[in-house]
Amino acid sequence: MAAKTDDSGPVLPAAIESAWGLRERPPKGPRPGMSVPAIVDAAVRVADADGLAAVSMSRVAKELGAATMALYRYVGSKDELLMLMVDTGYGPSPGPPAPEDDWRAGLTRWAWAEHKVLRQRSWLLHVPISGPPITPQQLGWMEDGLRCLDGTVLGEGEKMSVLLLITGYVRNEATLTSQIAEGSRAAGVEPSEMMPAYGRLVARLIDPARFPALHRVLRAGVLYQDDDPDDEFVFGLDRILDGVEALIQRRAG
Amino acid sequence: MAAKTDDSGPVLPAAIESAWGLRERPPKGPRPGMSVPAIVDAAVRVADADGLAAVSMSRVAKELGAATMALYRYVGSKDELLMLMVDTGYGPSPGPPAPEDDWRAGLTRWAWAEHKVLRQRSWLLHVPISGPPITPQQLGWMEDGLRCLDGTVLGEGEKMSVLLLITGYVRNEATLTSQIAEGSRAAGVEPSEMMPAYGRLVARLIDPARFPALHRVLRAGVLYQDDDPDDEFVFGLDRILDGVEALIQRRAG
DNA sequence: CTAGTTCTGCGTATGGTCTACGCATAACAG
DNA sequence: CTGTTATGCGTAGACCATACGCAGAACTAG
């Protein structure tokens, strides 16, 4: 009769709960020789140095001077470790918008912050994300993004959708440029030669009669140039923000 | 003096070249018992039935009644097989826009076509894409998208950027909704209960003082509702197309 | 018709992955 | 001192991709 019904809903993995500061150490048993943050930091170090593919349980254990199976006392599975890696990989959120920023300036800053993180840690893009964000820092990013839209006429659901739209774009843009970088490393080509090589390849493959529009793009030299990736980024971001602005003005007017 | 210099640039994997209809069968040796398309179809069948994780070389071979290593006579590596799976998984492009469609209607149709494919074959989202598109049908999709923008004032580079923006959005939206679906299957929860459960979870975790904006979203009930995913999709797509429209009008006016 | 060449199918083996299980030990509670 | 509980981790199982090499089939040249 004392026990409350368990309304916890979906059960959180143990390591995530401890990331939120819940769950205290039981007083019995030998003292732990490692800690979850230490393991996650080691895994992040491996990923930073050699990419996500190099992150195996044994490699992370070696990094810590421990045995492979020791890690499983701290994380329930490799997937759990990956989730925690994403959390610390993103790092702390960029903070609330500056007082002088309107929503557009704020979101621009917010998008650039994520852009910068993903450029530095492109392995974040390779982590198979397996659900909506539940780690502290991920929700921190969301919070800061929402604050940028605080004064606007948009509904709460619309704010959320706008944020989703922008993170999605940032992730996508980062994925594309990192693919080019990784592809050039794999093929042993200069990164600046990657797009031109791609352009030549497509030109060799397609039949202008069956791919007229694509052929025109090639003739214009679009794929041959090694554009500044930041220009690409700004273009798309401005398009999206223009779209949001149109919505806001329609709602207001 | 006869041989031309090899200007082929980056060397295409053998199986991709044969997808373009280059490369003929050498006349000697035993007749092949399989074919690349048959292998790719079998792999797609496995992915459709049991997801991308079930696609292993041995599983595909079993599907064909062949030995594992026999496949390597046809595809150079598993990655190559994955690339071909993406090509046939997307299927033929939706075709050029209807004559009565303006650019916006055409791109809307184009986006919905990809949306439909990704909803049916969500494993396509899990394939680690390893470079810009080079398979026939992928370039076919690009061609059809470019044609939607044919009459507009946009430059060729801008058309390309707009297309990238839209596919990126479609992929991202599909990723999110498929994650919810997969998460609900993994947790054994009704799909319609997934978002409400997520909302309750976040509400339990966050401190309203530290996450005021997020807290407000929760109070508005946004995360508790099981929205029609199509509505989400339309919202984002309209925002992007509004942004493109703003650009076109600025260029024109 | 025969010999040589070349390609197919595939068995074997290597080195990697994650992780279930169980044991010895360490630290506390009573 | 004894029982309980948690830790570290060795072993082993079940997968995985794929390098290598051999037997035999199908063609060509003589």
XYZ file of C-alpha atoms (C1' of nucleotides) in Angstrom:
566
model
C 0.000 0.000 0.000
C 2.954 2.307 0.479
C 4.525 1.904 -2.930
C 3.530 4.537 -5.443
C 2.585 3.283 -8.867
C 5.513 3.434 -11.223
C 4.622 6.330 -13.493
C 8.136 6.667 -14.799
C 6.956 5.696 -18.270
C 9.827 4.698 -20.528
C 12.718 3.519 -18.419
C 15.827 5.616 -18.836
C 19.170 3.853 -19.289
C 21.118 3.940 -16.058
C 23.982 6.009 -17.434
C 21.595 8.669 -18.727
C 19.937 8.957 -15.353
C 23.282 9.561 -13.746
C 24.010 12.211 -16.383
C 20.983 14.049 -14.977
C 22.397 13.718 -11.493
C 19.798 11.227 -10.336
C 20.918 7.888 -8.898
C 23.468 7.848 -6.087
C 26.223 5.347 -5.517
C 25.241 2.423 -3.302
C 27.359 2.322 -0.138
C 28.383 -1.305 -0.418
C 30.932 -3.024 -2.573
C 34.383 -2.003 -3.712
C 34.967 1.559 -4.807
C 34.637 2.033 -8.577
C 37.959 2.453 -10.326
C 36.550 4.425 -13.215
C 33.622 6.736 -13.849
C 31.150 7.216 -16.641
C 32.503 10.665 -17.589
C 36.040 9.287 -17.759
C 34.906 6.540 -20.110
C 32.948 8.925 -22.281
C 35.868 11.343 -22.446
C 38.161 8.551 -23.527
C 35.710 7.503 -26.218
C 35.431 11.079 -27.450
C 39.206 11.300 -27.549
C 39.341 8.206 -29.729
C 36.663 9.540 -32.041
C 38.382 12.916 -32.331
C 41.648 11.248 -33.215
C 40.632 8.338 -35.432
C 36.968 8.722 -36.246
C 33.877 7.024 -35.006
C 34.751 3.701 -36.627
C 37.753 3.434 -34.328
C 35.545 3.600 -31.266
C 35.233 0.017 -30.123
C 34.804 -1.107 -26.568
C 38.239 -2.658 -26.549
C 39.849 0.459 -27.968
C 38.234 2.683 -25.384
C 39.243 0.263 -22.642
C 42.817 0.288 -23.889
C 42.745 4.086 -23.793
C 41.925 3.831 -20.090
C 44.285 0.997 -19.281
C 41.346 -1.188 -18.325
C 39.917 -4.431 -19.616
C 37.185 -4.403 -22.208
C 34.501 -5.932 -20.059
C 35.129 -3.552 -17.202
C 33.339 -0.844 -19.156
C 30.082 -2.729 -18.993
C 29.837 -2.014 -15.286
C 29.361 1.650 -16.228
C 27.471 1.666 -19.519
C 24.796 -0.801 -20.431
C 25.756 -1.148 -24.056
C 27.770 0.464 -26.769
C 24.697 2.355 -27.937
C 24.396 3.910 -24.522
C 28.014 4.988 -24.702
C 27.377 6.533 -28.099
C 24.440 8.492 -26.721
C 26.637 9.893 -23.983
C 29.368 10.652 -26.501
C 26.931 12.768 -28.459
C 26.014 14.651 -25.325
C 29.558 15.605 -24.417
C 30.572 15.886 -28.064
C 28.131 18.713 -28.658
C 29.312 20.366 -25.530
C 27.455 23.083 -23.647
C 24.818 25.012 -25.522
C 25.834 28.417 -26.899
C 23.804 30.271 -24.296
C 20.723 32.459 -24.606
C 20.618 35.113 -27.314
C 22.227 38.468 -26.648
C 19.774 41.193 -25.588
C 20.344 43.192 -28.743
C 19.616 40.227 -31.016
C 16.245 39.875 -32.668
C 15.009 36.370 -33.391
C 16.792 36.211 -36.712
C 20.174 37.226 -35.383
C 19.723 34.872 -32.470
C 18.871 31.878 -34.598
C 21.693 32.689 -36.967
C 24.146 32.620 -34.102
C 22.538 29.426 -32.834
C 22.854 27.734 -36.207
C 26.471 28.801 -36.568
C 27.269 27.394 -33.167
C 26.052 23.954 -34.171
C 27.732 24.328 -37.522
C 31.024 24.964 -35.809
C 30.699 21.963 -33.525
C 29.852 19.651 -36.391
C 32.729 20.935 -38.448
C 35.139 20.179 -35.645
C 33.689 16.836 -34.666
C 32.323 15.392 -37.869
C 32.022 11.985 -36.239
C 28.899 13.286 -34.508
C 27.183 12.989 -37.861
C 27.984 9.298 -38.062
C 26.436 8.355 -34.763
C 23.174 6.579 -35.550
C 20.775 8.662 -33.467
C 18.150 6.439 -32.019
C 15.526 8.718 -30.640
C 14.577 12.242 -29.617
C 17.048 14.140 -27.437
C 16.981 13.292 -23.730
C 20.457 14.166 -22.512
C 21.022 17.360 -20.507
C 23.102 19.282 -22.997
C 20.943 18.351 -25.964
C 17.931 19.788 -24.193
C 20.083 22.785 -23.330
C 20.598 23.478 -27.016
C 16.869 23.223 -27.540
C 16.211 25.635 -24.707
C 18.572 28.228 -26.122
C 17.030 27.900 -29.552
C 13.544 28.340 -28.188
C 14.574 31.488 -26.365
C 15.540 33.099 -29.644
C 11.898 32.886 -30.683
C 10.572 34.117 -27.370
C 9.183 37.458 -28.455
C 7.628 36.299 -31.694
C 4.003 35.679 -32.562
C 4.640 32.013 -33.295
C 2.901 29.286 -31.321
C 4.889 26.894 -29.194
C 4.461 24.104 -31.713
C 5.617 26.351 -34.518
C 8.711 27.375 -32.588
C 9.584 23.735 -32.171
C 9.078 23.078 -35.862
C 11.282 26.002 -36.809
C 14.047 24.707 -34.577
C 13.753 21.240 -36.050
C 13.943 22.774 -39.488
C 17.139 24.606 -38.689
C 19.025 21.834 -36.877
C 18.056 19.516 -39.667
C 19.496 21.899 -42.181
C 22.707 22.417 -40.252
C 23.219 18.696 -39.837
C 22.530 18.076 -43.476
C 24.892 20.747 -44.701
C 27.611 19.474 -42.407
C 27.044 15.927 -43.616
C 27.557 16.920 -47.221
C 30.735 18.887 -46.700
C 32.215 16.266 -44.403
C 31.517 13.626 -47.007
C 33.498 15.576 -49.516
C 36.357 15.904 -47.075
C 36.319 12.220 -46.164
C 35.961 11.168 -49.761
C 38.979 13.186 -50.784
C 41.030 11.644 -48.000
C 39.926 8.145 -49.000
C 40.723 8.727 -52.663
C 43.965 10.526 -51.925
C 42.856 13.633 -53.781
C 43.354 17.206 -52.730
C 40.146 18.430 -51.093
C 40.072 21.366 -53.464
C 40.193 18.952 -56.405
C 37.255 16.917 -55.136
C 34.366 18.862 -56.624
C 36.052 19.349 -60.006
C 36.786 15.620 -60.145
C 33.172 14.914 -59.337
C 32.055 17.274 -62.072
C 34.265 15.575 -64.647
C 32.999 12.172 -63.572
C 29.345 13.121 -63.923
C 30.072 14.760 -67.262
C 31.587 11.516 -68.474
C 28.641 9.445 -67.327
C 25.535 11.319 -68.372
C 23.995 11.541 -71.796
C 23.117 15.210 -72.457
C 19.926 14.174 -74.241
C 18.603 12.292 -71.236
C 19.918 14.700 -68.594
C 19.537 18.127 -70.211
C 19.073 20.149 -67.040
C 21.949 18.448 -65.307
C 24.065 18.946 -68.409
C 23.308 22.648 -68.288
C 24.458 22.773 -64.688
C 27.707 21.142 -65.693
C 28.202 23.531 -68.599
C 27.752 26.401 -66.219
C 30.701 25.013 -64.329
C 28.816 24.728 -61.072
C 30.193 21.392 -59.994
C 33.702 22.217 -61.108
C 34.213 25.055 -58.733
C 35.459 24.519 -55.260
C 33.099 26.932 -53.580
C 33.569 28.211 -50.091
C 31.408 25.860 -48.059
C 30.455 28.730 -45.776
C 28.777 30.480 -48.708
C 26.674 27.404 -49.340
C 25.770 27.315 -45.679
C 24.726 30.940 -45.582
C 22.631 30.583 -48.705
C 20.497 27.778 -47.330
C 20.200 29.295 -43.899
C 19.034 32.596 -45.318
C 16.431 30.813 -47.424
C 15.019 29.082 -44.364
C 15.030 32.216 -42.250
C 13.323 34.101 -45.082
C 10.632 31.461 -44.974
C 10.207 31.863 -41.234
C 10.106 35.618 -41.614
C 7.346 35.313 -44.185
C 5.347 33.242 -41.738
C 5.870 35.695 -38.913
C 4.802 38.635 -41.035
C 1.714 36.798 -42.226
C 0.774 35.974 -38.634
C 1.407 39.518 -37.496
C -0.178 41.364 -40.393
C 51.366 6.211 -79.403
C 47.907 4.794 -79.867
C 46.859 4.756 -76.233
C 44.985 7.802 -75.113
C 45.968 9.242 -71.792
C 43.775 7.958 -69.017
C 41.608 10.956 -68.235
C 39.078 8.880 -66.339
C 39.858 10.725 -63.160
C 38.477 8.954 -60.125
C 38.085 5.270 -60.824
C 34.518 4.051 -60.577
C 33.806 0.771 -58.787
C 33.207 -2.012 -61.275
C 29.616 -2.646 -60.282
C 28.727 1.032 -60.665
C 30.176 1.104 -64.144
C 28.025 -1.851 -65.115
C 25.003 -0.046 -63.666
C 25.679 2.629 -66.266
C 25.805 -0.007 -68.979
C 29.515 0.297 -69.549
C 31.681 -2.817 -69.277
C 30.744 -5.973 -71.193
C 31.140 -9.565 -70.126
C 34.403 -11.179 -71.165
C 33.789 -14.129 -73.517
C 35.879 -16.647 -71.672
C 35.286 -18.562 -68.489
C 32.172 -20.213 -67.093
C 28.881 -18.441 -67.433
C 27.994 -16.442 -64.328
C 25.358 -18.096 -62.206
C 24.144 -14.844 -60.723
C 24.002 -11.207 -61.698
C 24.551 -7.924 -59.919
C 20.881 -6.906 -60.166
C 19.780 -10.244 -58.720
C 22.113 -9.774 -55.772
C 21.006 -6.209 -55.188
C 17.347 -7.215 -55.389
C 17.929 -9.934 -52.821
C 19.655 -7.472 -50.527
C 16.801 -4.991 -50.907
C 14.338 -7.774 -50.117
C 16.215 -8.521 -46.912
C 16.318 -4.851 -45.933
C 12.610 -4.418 -46.656
C 11.772 -7.409 -44.523
C 14.175 -7.173 -41.600
C 15.897 -3.805 -41.796
C 19.332 -2.729 -42.874
C 21.046 -4.380 -39.924
C 19.949 -7.783 -41.235
C 21.776 -7.218 -44.514
C 24.955 -9.224 -44.169
C 26.822 -10.864 -46.978
C 25.949 -14.309 -45.676
C 22.277 -13.447 -45.297
C 22.065 -12.134 -48.833
C 23.879 -15.191 -50.118
C 21.468 -17.469 -48.271
C 18.584 -15.581 -49.868
C 20.036 -16.541 -53.241
C 20.995 -20.105 -52.353
C 24.648 -19.243 -52.942
C 27.759 -19.250 -50.818
C 28.828 -16.081 -49.075
C 32.049 -15.615 -50.956
C 30.397 -16.075 -54.321
C 28.974 -12.553 -54.004
C 32.421 -11.039 -54.099
C 32.733 -12.002 -57.758
C 30.015 -9.444 -58.446
C 30.465 -6.656 -55.922
C 33.790 -5.440 -54.690
C 32.737 -4.891 -51.112
C 29.722 -4.550 -48.916
C 29.878 -0.777 -49.281
C 29.546 -1.155 -53.009
C 26.503 -3.348 -52.510
C 25.004 -0.712 -50.243
C 25.518 1.954 -52.860
C 23.676 -0.170 -55.407
C 20.946 -0.896 -52.875
C 20.358 2.813 -52.471
C 20.096 3.186 -56.221
C 17.418 0.550 -56.666
C 15.836 1.352 -53.313
C 14.993 4.881 -54.410
C 13.650 3.506 -57.632
C 13.051 5.502 -60.788
C 12.749 9.253 -60.420
C 9.226 10.681 -60.327
C 9.503 12.114 -63.829
C 9.615 15.716 -65.071
C 7.047 18.176 -63.731
C 3.628 18.292 -65.322
C 3.224 21.082 -67.885
C 0.648 22.916 -65.771
C 2.911 22.913 -62.709
C 4.833 26.017 -61.804
C 8.133 25.575 -60.011
C 6.500 25.451 -56.611
C 3.975 22.789 -57.481
C 6.662 20.806 -59.242
C 9.059 20.867 -56.321
C 6.256 20.033 -53.929
C 5.456 16.947 -55.956
C 9.156 16.122 -56.137
C 9.576 16.408 -52.391
C 6.518 14.272 -51.727
C 7.847 11.586 -54.049
C 11.029 11.278 -52.027
C 9.044 11.492 -48.825
C 6.932 8.539 -49.940
C 9.939 6.439 -50.835
C 11.637 7.115 -47.522
C 8.503 6.329 -45.594
C 8.234 2.959 -47.287
C 11.899 2.074 -47.134
C 13.158 3.716 -43.997
C 16.334 1.624 -44.158
C 17.532 3.995 -46.867
C 18.099 6.513 -44.103
C 20.450 4.174 -42.288
C 22.790 3.592 -45.189
C 25.933 5.579 -44.477
C 26.165 7.598 -47.657
C 29.756 7.978 -48.623
C 29.856 10.585 -51.306
C 27.910 12.618 -53.833
C 25.424 10.752 -56.040
C 26.866 8.878 -59.010
C 24.361 6.129 -59.722
C 21.957 6.445 -62.646
C 18.721 6.785 -60.765
C 20.125 9.198 -58.197
C 21.165 11.511 -60.983
C 17.732 10.961 -62.500
C 16.131 12.389 -59.369
C 18.454 15.369 -59.586
C 17.558 15.920 -63.200
C 13.831 15.926 -62.482
C 14.289 18.329 -59.617
C 16.325 20.715 -61.733
C 13.664 20.722 -64.411
C 11.140 22.066 -61.920
C 13.255 25.201 -61.678
C 13.779 25.498 -65.415
C 11.775 28.630 -66.076
C 12.945 30.568 -63.045
C 15.393 33.421 -62.790
C 17.710 31.449 -60.546
C 21.263 30.694 -61.583
C 22.390 27.120 -62.078
C 24.273 27.113 -58.832
C 21.271 28.431 -56.973
C 19.027 25.764 -58.452
C 21.408 23.157 -57.179
C 21.457 24.706 -53.736
C 17.675 24.791 -53.591
C 17.501 21.115 -54.476
C 20.052 20.246 -51.841
C 18.041 22.232 -49.344
C 14.873 20.313 -50.127
C 16.288 16.776 -50.233
C 18.080 17.524 -47.042
C 14.857 18.585 -45.433
C 12.944 15.566 -46.694
C 15.618 13.193 -45.449
C 15.735 14.880 -42.113
C 12.000 14.841 -41.586
C 11.859 11.187 -42.568
C 14.681 10.382 -40.176
C 12.853 11.919 -37.254
C 9.542 10.193 -37.872
C 11.165 6.845 -38.548
C 13.103 7.155 -35.307
C 9.860 7.564 -33.436
C 8.426 4.525 -35.177
C 11.485 2.409 -34.501
C 11.739 3.623 -30.948
C 8.176 2.664 -30.244
C 8.716 -0.793 -31.679
C 11.872 -1.230 -29.592
C 10.164 -0.094 -26.407
C 7.000 -2.036 -27.124
C 4.868 1.080 -26.956
C 2.039 2.042 -29.235
C 3.375 4.472 -31.862
C 0.625 6.926 -30.943
C 1.802 6.818 -27.324
C 5.393 7.592 -28.232
C 5.291 11.370 -28.288
C 3.197 11.661 -25.121
C 5.611 9.329 -23.361
C 8.497 11.479 -24.539
C 6.757 14.592 -23.276
C 6.211 13.062 -19.841
C 9.817 11.955 -19.714
C 11.186 15.401 -20.523
C 8.786 16.971 -18.054
C 10.142 14.669 -15.363
C 13.748 15.503 -16.174
C 13.940 19.248 -16.618
C 13.969 21.929 -13.976
C 11.517 24.676 -15.031
C 13.833 27.346 -13.683
C 16.700 26.263 -15.877
C 14.610 25.359 -18.927
C 11.843 27.977 -18.916
C 11.226 28.058 -22.675
C 11.183 24.299 -22.917
C 8.900 24.151 -19.929
C 6.492 26.490 -21.667
C 6.468 24.223 -24.698
C 5.579 21.315 -22.474
C 2.833 23.268 -20.712
C 1.368 24.051 -24.115
C 1.083 20.320 -24.614
C 3.122 20.329 -27.796
C 5.111 17.212 -27.124
C 2.157 15.322 -25.747
C 0.147 15.357 -28.899
C 0.563 12.734 -31.526
C 0.459 15.075 -34.479
C -0.111 13.918 -37.984
C 3.458 13.630 -39.304
C 2.263 14.840 -42.682
C 1.297 18.172 -41.134
C 4.825 18.562 -39.760
C 6.194 17.742 -43.175
C 4.005 20.275 -44.945
C 4.892 22.990 -42.450
C 8.620 22.721 -42.992
C 8.356 22.313 -46.723
C 6.177 25.404 -47.029
C 8.647 27.393 -44.955
C 11.483 26.424 -47.296
C 9.500 27.090 -50.443
C 8.462 30.477 -49.030
C 12.122 31.236 -48.631
C 12.855 30.258 -52.208
C 9.922 32.304 -53.402
C 11.249 35.340 -51.573
C 14.575 34.894 -53.346
C 12.930 34.554 -56.748
C 10.846 37.670 -56.244
C 13.847 39.648 -55.109
C 15.806 38.552 -58.166
C 12.897 39.329 -60.477
C 11.759 42.610 -58.994
C 40.648 -32.626 -80.995
C 43.833 -30.679 -77.680
C 46.157 -27.221 -74.829
C 46.032 -22.940 -72.794
C 43.691 -19.221 -70.778
C 40.510 -17.081 -68.027
C 36.742 -16.678 -65.214
C 33.344 -18.710 -61.713
C 31.944 -20.759 -57.360
C 33.195 -21.270 -52.922
C 35.814 -23.586 -48.686
C 38.963 -22.158 -45.377
C 40.936 -19.048 -42.335
C 42.004 -14.508 -40.116
C 41.050 -10.892 -37.392
C 37.687 -7.974 -35.909
C 33.090 -6.875 -33.458
C 29.694 -6.893 -29.153
C 28.438 -8.888 -25.050
C 26.464 -12.957 -21.744
C 28.176 -15.296 -17.996
C 30.611 -16.398 -13.946
C 34.354 -16.082 -10.701
C 37.484 -13.862 -7.348
C 37.876 -9.966 -4.596
C 36.905 -5.725 -2.147
C 34.042 -2.974 0.830
C 30.544 -2.257 3.586
C 26.270 -3.608 7.309
C 24.916 -6.011 11.114
C 33.115 -12.250 11.925
C 29.563 -13.150 8.475
C 26.552 -12.057 4.876
C 25.581 -8.983 1.137
C 26.609 -6.482 -2.641
C 29.484 -4.307 -6.316
C 33.573 -4.298 -8.943
C 37.133 -5.867 -12.286
C 37.718 -8.795 -15.788
C 38.870 -13.597 -18.165
C 36.599 -16.707 -21.049
C 33.887 -17.846 -24.659
C 30.101 -17.574 -28.108
C 28.021 -15.704 -31.991
C 28.414 -12.871 -35.389
C 30.810 -10.010 -39.090
C 33.710 -8.760 -43.643
C 36.917 -10.408 -46.530
C 41.957 -12.239 -48.277
C 43.492 -16.216 -50.505
C 43.692 -20.200 -53.206
C 41.942 -24.210 -55.480
C 38.804 -27.097 -58.650
C 36.497 -26.986 -62.562
C 33.798 -24.761 -66.533
C 33.816 -22.461 -70.912
C 35.876 -20.399 -74.249
C 40.084 -19.596 -78.095
C 44.157 -20.895 -80.714
C 46.462 -24.258 -82.740
